[in-house]
Tab-separated table of C-alpha atoms and ligand atoms in Angstrom:
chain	number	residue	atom	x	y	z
A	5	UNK	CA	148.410	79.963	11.972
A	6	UNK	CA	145.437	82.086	12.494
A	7	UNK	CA	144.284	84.331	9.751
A	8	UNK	CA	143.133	87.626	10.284
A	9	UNK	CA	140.063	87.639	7.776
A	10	UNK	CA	137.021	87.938	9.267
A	11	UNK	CA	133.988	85.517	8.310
A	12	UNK	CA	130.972	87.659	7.749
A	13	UNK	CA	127.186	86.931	6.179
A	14	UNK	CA	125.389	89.782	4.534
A	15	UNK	CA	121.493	89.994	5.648
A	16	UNK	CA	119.130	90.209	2.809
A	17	UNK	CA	116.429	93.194	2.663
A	18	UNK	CA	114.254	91.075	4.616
A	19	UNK	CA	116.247	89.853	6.928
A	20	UNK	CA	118.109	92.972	7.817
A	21	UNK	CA	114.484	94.704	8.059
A	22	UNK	CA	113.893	91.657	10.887
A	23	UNK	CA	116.717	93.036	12.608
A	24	UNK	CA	115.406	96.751	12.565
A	25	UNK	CA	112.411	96.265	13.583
A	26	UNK	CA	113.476	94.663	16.974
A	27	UNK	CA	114.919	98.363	17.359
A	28	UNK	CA	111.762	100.060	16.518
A	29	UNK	CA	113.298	101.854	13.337
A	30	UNK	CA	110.521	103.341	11.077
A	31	UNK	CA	109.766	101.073	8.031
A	32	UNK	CA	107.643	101.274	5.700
A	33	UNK	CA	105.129	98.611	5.397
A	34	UNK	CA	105.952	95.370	3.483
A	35	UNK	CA	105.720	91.613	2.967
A	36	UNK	CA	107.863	88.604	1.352
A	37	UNK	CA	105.452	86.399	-0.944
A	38	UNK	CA	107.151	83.343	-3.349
A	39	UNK	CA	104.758	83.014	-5.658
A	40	UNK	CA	102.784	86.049	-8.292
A	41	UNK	CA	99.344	84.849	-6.580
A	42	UNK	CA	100.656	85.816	-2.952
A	43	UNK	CA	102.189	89.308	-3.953
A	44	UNK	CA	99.089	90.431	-5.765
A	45	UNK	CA	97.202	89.267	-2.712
A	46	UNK	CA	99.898	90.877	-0.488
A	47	UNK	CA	99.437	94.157	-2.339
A	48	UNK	CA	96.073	94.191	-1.571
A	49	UNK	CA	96.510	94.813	1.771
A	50	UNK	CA	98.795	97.331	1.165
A	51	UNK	CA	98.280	101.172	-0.323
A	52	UNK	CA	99.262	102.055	-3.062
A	53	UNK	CA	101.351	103.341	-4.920
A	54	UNK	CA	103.739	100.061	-4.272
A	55	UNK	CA	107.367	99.210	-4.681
A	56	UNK	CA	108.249	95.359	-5.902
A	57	UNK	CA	111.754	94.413	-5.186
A	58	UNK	CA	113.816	90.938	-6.090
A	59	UNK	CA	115.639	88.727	-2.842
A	60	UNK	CA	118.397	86.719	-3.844
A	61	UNK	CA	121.418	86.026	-2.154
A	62	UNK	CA	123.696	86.556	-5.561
A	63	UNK	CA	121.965	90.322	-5.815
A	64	UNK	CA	123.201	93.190	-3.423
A	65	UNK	CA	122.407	95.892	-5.610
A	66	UNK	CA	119.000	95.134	-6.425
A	67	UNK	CA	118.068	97.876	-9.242
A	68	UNK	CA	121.650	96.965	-11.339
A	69	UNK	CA	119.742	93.763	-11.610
A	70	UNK	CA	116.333	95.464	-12.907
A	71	UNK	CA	115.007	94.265	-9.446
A	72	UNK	CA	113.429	97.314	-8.532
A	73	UNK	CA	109.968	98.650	-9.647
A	74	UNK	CA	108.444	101.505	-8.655
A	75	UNK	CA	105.155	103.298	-8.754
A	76	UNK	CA	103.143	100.395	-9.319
A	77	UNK	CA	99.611	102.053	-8.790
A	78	UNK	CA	97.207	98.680	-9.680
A	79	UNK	CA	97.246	95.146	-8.827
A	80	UNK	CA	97.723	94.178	-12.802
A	81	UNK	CA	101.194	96.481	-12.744
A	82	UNK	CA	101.976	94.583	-9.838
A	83	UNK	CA	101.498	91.320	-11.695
A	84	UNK	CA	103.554	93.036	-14.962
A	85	UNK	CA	106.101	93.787	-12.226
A	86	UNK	CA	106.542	90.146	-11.028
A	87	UNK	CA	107.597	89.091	-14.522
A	88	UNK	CA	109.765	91.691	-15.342
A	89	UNK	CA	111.475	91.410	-11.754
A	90	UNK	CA	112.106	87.515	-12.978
A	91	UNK	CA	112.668	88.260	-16.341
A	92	UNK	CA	115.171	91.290	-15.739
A	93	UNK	CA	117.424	89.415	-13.431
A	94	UNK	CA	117.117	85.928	-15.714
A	95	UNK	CA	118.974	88.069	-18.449
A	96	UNK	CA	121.695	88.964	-15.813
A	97	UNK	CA	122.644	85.590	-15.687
A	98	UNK	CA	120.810	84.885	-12.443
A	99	UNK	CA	118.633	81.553	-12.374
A	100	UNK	CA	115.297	81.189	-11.115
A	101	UNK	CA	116.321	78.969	-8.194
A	102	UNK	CA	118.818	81.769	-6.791
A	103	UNK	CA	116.000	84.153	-6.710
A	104	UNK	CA	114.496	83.584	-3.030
A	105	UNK	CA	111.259	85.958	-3.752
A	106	UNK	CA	110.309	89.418	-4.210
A	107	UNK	CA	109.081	91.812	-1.394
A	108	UNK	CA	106.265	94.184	-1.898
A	109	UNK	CA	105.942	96.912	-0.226
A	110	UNK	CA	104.491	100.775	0.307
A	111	UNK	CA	105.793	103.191	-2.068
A	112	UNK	CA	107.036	106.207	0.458
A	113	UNK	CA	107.138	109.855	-1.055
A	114	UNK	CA	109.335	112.330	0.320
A	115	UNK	CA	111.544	115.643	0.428
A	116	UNK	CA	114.785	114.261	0.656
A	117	UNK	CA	116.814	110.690	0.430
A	118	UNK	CA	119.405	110.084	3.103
A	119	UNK	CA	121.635	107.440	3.764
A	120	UNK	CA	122.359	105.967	6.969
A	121	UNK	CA	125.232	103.748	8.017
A	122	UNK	CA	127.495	101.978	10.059
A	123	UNK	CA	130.635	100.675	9.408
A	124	UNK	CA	132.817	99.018	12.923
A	125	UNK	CA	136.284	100.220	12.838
A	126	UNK	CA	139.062	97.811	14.473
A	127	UNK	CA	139.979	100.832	16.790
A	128	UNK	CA	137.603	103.486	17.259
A	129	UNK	CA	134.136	100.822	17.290
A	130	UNK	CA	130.499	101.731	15.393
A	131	UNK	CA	131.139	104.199	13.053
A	132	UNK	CA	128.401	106.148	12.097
A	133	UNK	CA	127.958	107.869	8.216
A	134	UNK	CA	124.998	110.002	7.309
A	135	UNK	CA	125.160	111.166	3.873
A	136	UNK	CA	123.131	112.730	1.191
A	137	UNK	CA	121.454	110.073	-0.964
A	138	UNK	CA	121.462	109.146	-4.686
A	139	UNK	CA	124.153	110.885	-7.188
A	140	UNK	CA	125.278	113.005	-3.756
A	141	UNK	CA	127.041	109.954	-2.401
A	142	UNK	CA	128.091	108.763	-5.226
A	143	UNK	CA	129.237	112.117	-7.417
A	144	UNK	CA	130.256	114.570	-4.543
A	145	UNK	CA	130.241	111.550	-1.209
A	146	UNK	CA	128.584	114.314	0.867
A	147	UNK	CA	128.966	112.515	3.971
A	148	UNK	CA	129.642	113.217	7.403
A	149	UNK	CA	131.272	110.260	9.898
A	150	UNK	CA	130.426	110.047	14.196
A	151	UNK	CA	132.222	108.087	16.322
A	152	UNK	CA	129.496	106.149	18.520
A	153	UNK	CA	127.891	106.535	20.823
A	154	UNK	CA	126.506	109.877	19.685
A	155	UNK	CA	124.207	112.572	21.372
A	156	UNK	CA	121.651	114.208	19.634
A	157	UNK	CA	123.323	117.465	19.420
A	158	UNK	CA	126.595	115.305	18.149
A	159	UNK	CA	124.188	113.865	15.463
A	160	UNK	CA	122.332	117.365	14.199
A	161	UNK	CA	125.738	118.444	13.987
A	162	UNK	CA	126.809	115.960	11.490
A	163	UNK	CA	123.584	116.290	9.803
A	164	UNK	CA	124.187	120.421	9.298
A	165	UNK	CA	127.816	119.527	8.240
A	166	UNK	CA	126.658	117.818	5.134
A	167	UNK	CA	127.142	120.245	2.306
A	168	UNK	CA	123.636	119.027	1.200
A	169	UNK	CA	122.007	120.211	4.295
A	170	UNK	CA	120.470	123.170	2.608
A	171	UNK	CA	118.286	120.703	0.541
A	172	UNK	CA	116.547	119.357	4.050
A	173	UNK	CA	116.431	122.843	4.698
A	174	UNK	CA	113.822	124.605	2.680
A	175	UNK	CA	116.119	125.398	0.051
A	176	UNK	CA	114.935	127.902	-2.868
A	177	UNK	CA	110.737	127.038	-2.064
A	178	UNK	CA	111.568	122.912	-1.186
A	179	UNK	CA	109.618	121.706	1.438
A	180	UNK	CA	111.270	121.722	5.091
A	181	UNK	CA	112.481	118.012	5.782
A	182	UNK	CA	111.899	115.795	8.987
A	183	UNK	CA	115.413	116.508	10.484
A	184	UNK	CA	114.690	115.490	13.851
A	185	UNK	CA	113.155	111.781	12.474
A	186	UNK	CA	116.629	111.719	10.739
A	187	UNK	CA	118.581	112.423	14.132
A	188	UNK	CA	116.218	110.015	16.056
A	189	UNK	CA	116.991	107.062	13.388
A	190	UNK	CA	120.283	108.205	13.603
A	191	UNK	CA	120.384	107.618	17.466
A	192	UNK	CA	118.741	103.932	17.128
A	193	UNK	CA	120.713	102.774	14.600
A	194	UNK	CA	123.903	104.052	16.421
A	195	UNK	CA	122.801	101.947	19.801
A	196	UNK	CA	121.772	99.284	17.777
A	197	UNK	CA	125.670	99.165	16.488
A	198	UNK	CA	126.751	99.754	20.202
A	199	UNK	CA	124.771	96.873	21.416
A	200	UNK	CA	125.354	94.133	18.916
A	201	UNK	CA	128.727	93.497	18.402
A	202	UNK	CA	128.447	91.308	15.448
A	203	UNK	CA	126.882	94.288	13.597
A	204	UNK	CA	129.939	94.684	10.826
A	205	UNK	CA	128.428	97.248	8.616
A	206	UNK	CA	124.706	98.572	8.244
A	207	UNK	CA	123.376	100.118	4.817
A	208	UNK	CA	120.067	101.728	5.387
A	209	UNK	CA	120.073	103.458	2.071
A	210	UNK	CA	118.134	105.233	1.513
A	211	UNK	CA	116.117	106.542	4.643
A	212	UNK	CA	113.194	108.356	2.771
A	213	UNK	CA	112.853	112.150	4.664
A	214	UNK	CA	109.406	113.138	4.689
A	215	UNK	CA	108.284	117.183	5.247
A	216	UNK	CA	108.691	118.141	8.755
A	217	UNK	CA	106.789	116.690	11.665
A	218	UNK	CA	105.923	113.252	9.201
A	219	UNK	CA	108.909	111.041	9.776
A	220	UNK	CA	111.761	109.061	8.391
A	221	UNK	CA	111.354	105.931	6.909
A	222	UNK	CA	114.233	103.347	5.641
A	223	UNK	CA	113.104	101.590	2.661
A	224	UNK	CA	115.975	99.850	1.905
A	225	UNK	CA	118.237	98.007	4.459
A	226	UNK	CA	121.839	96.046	4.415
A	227	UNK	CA	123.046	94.591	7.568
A	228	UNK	CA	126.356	92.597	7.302
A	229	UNK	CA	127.253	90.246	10.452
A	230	UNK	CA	130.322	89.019	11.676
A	231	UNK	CA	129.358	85.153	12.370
B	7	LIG	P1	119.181	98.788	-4.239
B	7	LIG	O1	119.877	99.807	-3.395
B	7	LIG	O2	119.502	97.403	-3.808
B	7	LIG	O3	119.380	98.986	-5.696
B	7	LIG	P2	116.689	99.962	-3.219
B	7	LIG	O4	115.726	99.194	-2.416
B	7	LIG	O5	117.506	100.974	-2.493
B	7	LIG	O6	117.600	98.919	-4.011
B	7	LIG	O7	115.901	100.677	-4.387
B	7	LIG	C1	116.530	101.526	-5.330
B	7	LIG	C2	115.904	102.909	-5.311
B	7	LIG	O8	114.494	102.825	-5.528
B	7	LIG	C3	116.033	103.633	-3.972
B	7	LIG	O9	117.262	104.296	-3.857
B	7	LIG	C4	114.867	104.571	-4.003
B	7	LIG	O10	115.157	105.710	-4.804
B	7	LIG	C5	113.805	103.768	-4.728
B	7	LIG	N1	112.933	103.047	-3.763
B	7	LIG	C6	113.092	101.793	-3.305
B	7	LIG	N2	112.111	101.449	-2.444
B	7	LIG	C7	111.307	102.523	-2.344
B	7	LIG	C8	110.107	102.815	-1.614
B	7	LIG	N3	109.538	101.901	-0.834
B	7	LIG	N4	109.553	104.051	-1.744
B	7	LIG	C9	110.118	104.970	-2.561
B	7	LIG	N5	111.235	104.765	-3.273
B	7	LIG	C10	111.835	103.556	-3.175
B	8	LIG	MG1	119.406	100.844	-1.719
């Protein structure tokens, strides 16, 4: 008898970056390096501030591991930042030969984190969720859900539904926030869904919000295939 489960293979950061890119969604620069000698020589190319983040197959949530750093702002913290990225996720339990590498990449400063989603529903296809990032979704899930494919008005409409839409507003002195980036993103990652059907879920979380007319950027990125 045929089961019903579904065989799926969760894209690392990297890999589900690889994917993105194909669609022309913004990114902020980065590189994969093995070895402390190529991610110091990485960073170099880079500018800083810059982020340092672990790859390994047995992480998905990369900072409950100690696998994020942040605000590195000289090539010796990048170095220091190599260690503890080994060191943090060694004390998790996780060995040295599960840890694939670390990516380095550009540090991206914003008004506003947002997440953007997908998750393919048996009946009604692509879903798409755009929510307000950090304790948002996870204290109040602020999030608004689109059934694809969406039009940009459909899209600014979820994006004014959130109840956090104030804070990408200019809220109380905040800076104004790139909404239309957001609803462009929005729109790729929506055809992207519609046009691969092994897409199974997308996590692009967060998408950094710059101050209007500067962009969106996803610095983080999940894509889950069905195989
Ligand atoms: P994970 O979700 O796997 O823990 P992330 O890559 O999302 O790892 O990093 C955790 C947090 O670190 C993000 O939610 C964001 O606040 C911050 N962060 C990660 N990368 C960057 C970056 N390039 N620029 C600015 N902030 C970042
Ligand atoms: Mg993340």
């Amino acid at each position: 008898m045929e089961t019903a489960e579904m065989q799926t293979i969760i894209l690392n950061e990297i890999e589900s970056r690889q994917l993105l890119e194909d669609q022309n969604i913004n990114l902020n620069k980065y590189a994969f390096t093995r070895t402390k000698e190529e991610a110091v020589n990485q960073a170099r190319t880079m500018q800083f501030p810059l982020v340092m983040k672990v790859v390994s197959p047995v992480i998905v949530h990369k900072s409950d591991f100690g696998g994020v750093q942040v605000g590195l702002k000289t090539v010796e913290e990048v170095e220091q930042a190599y260690d503890r990225i080994y060191e943090n996720a060694a004390r998790k339990g996780v060995l040295r030969n599960e840890i694939e590498g670390v990516v380095v990449q550009e540090m991206i400063e914003g008004v506003q984190e947002i997440l953007v989603g997908i998750k393919r529903d048996p009946i009604f296809g692509p879903v798409l969720v755009i929510g307000i990032g950090g304790i948002f979704v996870e204290l109040f899930k602020d999030v608004q859900l689109g059934i694809c494919p969406l039009t940009e008005e459909d899209v600014s409409k979820m994006i004014e539904g959130l109840k956090g839409f104030p804070l990408l507003n200019g809220f109380r002195g905040r800076k104004q926030a790139d909404v239309n980036a957001l609803i462009s993103l929005s729109q790729k990652v929506s055809a992207m869904a519609m046009e691969n059907e092994q897409i199974v879920e997308m996590d692009l979380n967060p998408v950094i919000l710059k101050e209007n007319g500067y962009g969106a950027v996803a610095v983080d990125a999940r894509i889950v295939l069905k195989q």
